[in-house]
Coordinates of C-alpha atoms in Angstrom, one line a residue:
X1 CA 8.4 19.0 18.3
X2 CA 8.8 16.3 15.4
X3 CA 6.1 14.1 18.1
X4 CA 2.9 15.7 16.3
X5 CA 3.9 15.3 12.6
X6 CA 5.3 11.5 13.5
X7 CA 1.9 10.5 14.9
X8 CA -0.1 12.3 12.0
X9 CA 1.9 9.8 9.7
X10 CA 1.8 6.7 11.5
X11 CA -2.4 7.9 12.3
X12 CA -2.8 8.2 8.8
X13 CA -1.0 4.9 7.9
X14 CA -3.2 2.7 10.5
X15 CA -6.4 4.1 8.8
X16 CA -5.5 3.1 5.5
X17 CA -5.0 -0.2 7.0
X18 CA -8.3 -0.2 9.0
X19 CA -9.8 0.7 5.4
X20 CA -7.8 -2.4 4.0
X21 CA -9.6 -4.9 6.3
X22 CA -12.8 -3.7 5.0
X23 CA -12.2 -3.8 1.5
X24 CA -10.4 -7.1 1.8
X25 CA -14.0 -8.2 3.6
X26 CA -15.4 -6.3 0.6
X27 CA -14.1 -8.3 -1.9
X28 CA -14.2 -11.6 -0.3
X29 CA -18.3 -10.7 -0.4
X30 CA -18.2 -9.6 -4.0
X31 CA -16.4 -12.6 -5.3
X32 CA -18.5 -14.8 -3.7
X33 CA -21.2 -13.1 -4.6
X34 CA -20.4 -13.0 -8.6
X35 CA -18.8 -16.5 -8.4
X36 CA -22.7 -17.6 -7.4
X37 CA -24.7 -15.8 -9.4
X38 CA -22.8 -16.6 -13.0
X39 CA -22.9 -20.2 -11.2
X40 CA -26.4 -20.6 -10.7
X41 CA -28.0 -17.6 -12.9
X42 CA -25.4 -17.4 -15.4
X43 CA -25.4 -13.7 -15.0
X44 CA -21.8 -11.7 -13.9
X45 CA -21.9 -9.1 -12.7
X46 CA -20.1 -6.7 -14.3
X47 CA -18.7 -4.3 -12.0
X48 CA -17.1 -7.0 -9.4
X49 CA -13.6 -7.9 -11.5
X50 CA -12.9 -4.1 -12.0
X51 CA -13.4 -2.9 -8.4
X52 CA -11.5 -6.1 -7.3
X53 CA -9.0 -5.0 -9.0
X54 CA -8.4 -1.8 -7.9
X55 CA -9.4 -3.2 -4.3
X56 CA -5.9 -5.5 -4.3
X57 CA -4.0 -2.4 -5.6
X58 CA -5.1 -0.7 -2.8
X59 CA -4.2 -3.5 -0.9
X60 CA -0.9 -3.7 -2.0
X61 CA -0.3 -0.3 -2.2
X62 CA -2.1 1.8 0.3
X63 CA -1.3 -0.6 3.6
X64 CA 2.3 -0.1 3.3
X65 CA 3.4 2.3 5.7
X66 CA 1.4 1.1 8.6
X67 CA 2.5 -3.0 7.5
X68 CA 6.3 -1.1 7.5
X69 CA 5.9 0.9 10.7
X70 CA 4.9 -2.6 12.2
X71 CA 8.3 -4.0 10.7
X72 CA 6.0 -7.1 9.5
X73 CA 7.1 -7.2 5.6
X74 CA 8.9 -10.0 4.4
X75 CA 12.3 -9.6 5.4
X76 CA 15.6 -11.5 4.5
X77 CA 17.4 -11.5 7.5
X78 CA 20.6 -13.5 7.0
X79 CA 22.8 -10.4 7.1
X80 CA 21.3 -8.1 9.2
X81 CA 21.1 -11.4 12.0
X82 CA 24.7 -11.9 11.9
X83 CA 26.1 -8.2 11.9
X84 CA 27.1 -6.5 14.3
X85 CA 24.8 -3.7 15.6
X86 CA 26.8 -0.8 13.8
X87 CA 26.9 -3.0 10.9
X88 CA 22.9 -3.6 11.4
X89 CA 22.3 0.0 11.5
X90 CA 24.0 0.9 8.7
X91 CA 22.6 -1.8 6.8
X92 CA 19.2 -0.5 8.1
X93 CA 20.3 3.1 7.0
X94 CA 20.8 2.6 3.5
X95 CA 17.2 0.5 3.6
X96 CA 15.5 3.9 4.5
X97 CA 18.0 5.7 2.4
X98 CA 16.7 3.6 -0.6
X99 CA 13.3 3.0 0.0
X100 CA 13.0 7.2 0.9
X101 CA 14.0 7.3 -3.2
X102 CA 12.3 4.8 -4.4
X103 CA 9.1 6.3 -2.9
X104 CA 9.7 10.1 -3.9
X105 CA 10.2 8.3 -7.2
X106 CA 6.7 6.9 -7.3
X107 CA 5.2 9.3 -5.5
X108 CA 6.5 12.1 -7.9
X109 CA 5.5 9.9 -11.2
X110 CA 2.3 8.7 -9.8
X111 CA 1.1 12.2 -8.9
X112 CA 1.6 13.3 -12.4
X113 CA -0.1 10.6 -14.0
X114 CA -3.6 11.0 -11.3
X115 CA -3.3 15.0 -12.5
X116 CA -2.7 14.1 -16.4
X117 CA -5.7 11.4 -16.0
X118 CA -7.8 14.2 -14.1
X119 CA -6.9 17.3 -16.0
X120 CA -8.2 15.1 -19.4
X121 CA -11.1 13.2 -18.0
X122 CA -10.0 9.9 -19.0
X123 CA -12.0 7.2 -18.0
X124 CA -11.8 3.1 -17.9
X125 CA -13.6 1.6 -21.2
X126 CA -15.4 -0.7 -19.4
X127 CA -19.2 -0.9 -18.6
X128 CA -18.3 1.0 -15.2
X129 CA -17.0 3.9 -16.1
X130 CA -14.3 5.0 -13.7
X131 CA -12.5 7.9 -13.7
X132 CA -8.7 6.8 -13.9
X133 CA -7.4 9.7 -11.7
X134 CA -9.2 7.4 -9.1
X135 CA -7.3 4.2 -9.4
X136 CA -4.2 6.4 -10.1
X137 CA -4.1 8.6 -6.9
X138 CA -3.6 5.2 -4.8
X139 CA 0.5 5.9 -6.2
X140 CA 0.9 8.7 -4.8
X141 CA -1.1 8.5 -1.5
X142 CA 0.4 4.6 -0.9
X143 CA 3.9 5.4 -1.6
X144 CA 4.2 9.2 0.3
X145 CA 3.0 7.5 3.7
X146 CA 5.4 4.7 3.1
X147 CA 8.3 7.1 2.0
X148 CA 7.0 9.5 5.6
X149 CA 7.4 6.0 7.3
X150 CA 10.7 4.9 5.9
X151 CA 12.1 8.4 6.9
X152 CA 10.4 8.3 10.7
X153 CA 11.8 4.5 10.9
X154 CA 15.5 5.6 9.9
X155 CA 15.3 8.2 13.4
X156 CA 14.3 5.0 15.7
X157 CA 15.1 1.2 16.5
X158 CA 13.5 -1.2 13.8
X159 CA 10.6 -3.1 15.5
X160 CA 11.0 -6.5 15.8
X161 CA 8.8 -9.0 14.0
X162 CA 5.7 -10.3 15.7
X163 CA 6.0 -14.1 16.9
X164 CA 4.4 -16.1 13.8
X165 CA 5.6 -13.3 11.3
X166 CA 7.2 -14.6 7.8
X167 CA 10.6 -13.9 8.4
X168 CA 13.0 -15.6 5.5

């Protein structure tokens, strides 16, 4: 019953990945190309710095879940290596417990500030134009499919890092 709503989640969090390979190919192109043109032509562009920056928020942000579902964050894993199995469950537990708050948290406060932003038409003051609510919805989006993820990983066995995964 729970199978459909589980996969929707963890669906949803492995596009926003796929999404973040392209705009991490994205930017790599864009820097290089503005890094050559204000080399050679002296001319910046002057779009590339703001939509590079909102590229490594999404980045950060918005590949998440599926980087969580994965279990390849960074992880300290002195205690959790020499506990127990009860005691590495429970440790686990009040991970999910905690990160579960800390993303309703964002989620909550980032969805107000995209509708304030959207509801008064506020804009960047830069040559580009963008409509904040834009930049800002990545909060809320990012952090409710981690927060879905942290609550479907508290229900099942935490994956084990990849071989070659930054484990500290």
């Amino acid at each position: 019953m729970l199978a459909l709503p589980v996969n929707v989640v963890e669906a949803f969090g492995r596009v926003l990945q796929v999404v973040g390979l392209a705009a991490l190919a994205f930017m790599a192109l864009t820097i290089c190309y503005d890094a050559t043109v204000r080399y050679f032509f002296a001319a910046p562009t002057s779009w590339s710095l703001e939509i590079n920056s909102y590229l490594v928020v999404y980045l950060a942000v918005m590949t998440a879940a599926d980087v969580h579902r994965r279990g390849e964050h960074i992880a300290i894993s002195l205690w959790p290596d020499r506990a127990s199995p009860t005691m590495r469950r429970l440790l686990g537990a009040i991970t999910c417990v905690v990160g579960i708050a800390l993303c309703a948290i964002l989620t909550w406060r980032g969805a107000l500030m995209t509708y304030d932003a959207w509801s008064y038409g506020e804009r960047v003051s830069s040559a580009f134009g963008t409509p904040t609510w834009i930049p800002y919805a990545m909060l809320p989006i990012g952090f409710g499919t981690l927060g879905l993820q942290f609550a479907i990983n508290a229900f099942r066995e935490p994956p084990r890092p990849q071989e070659g995964s930054a484990v500290v």
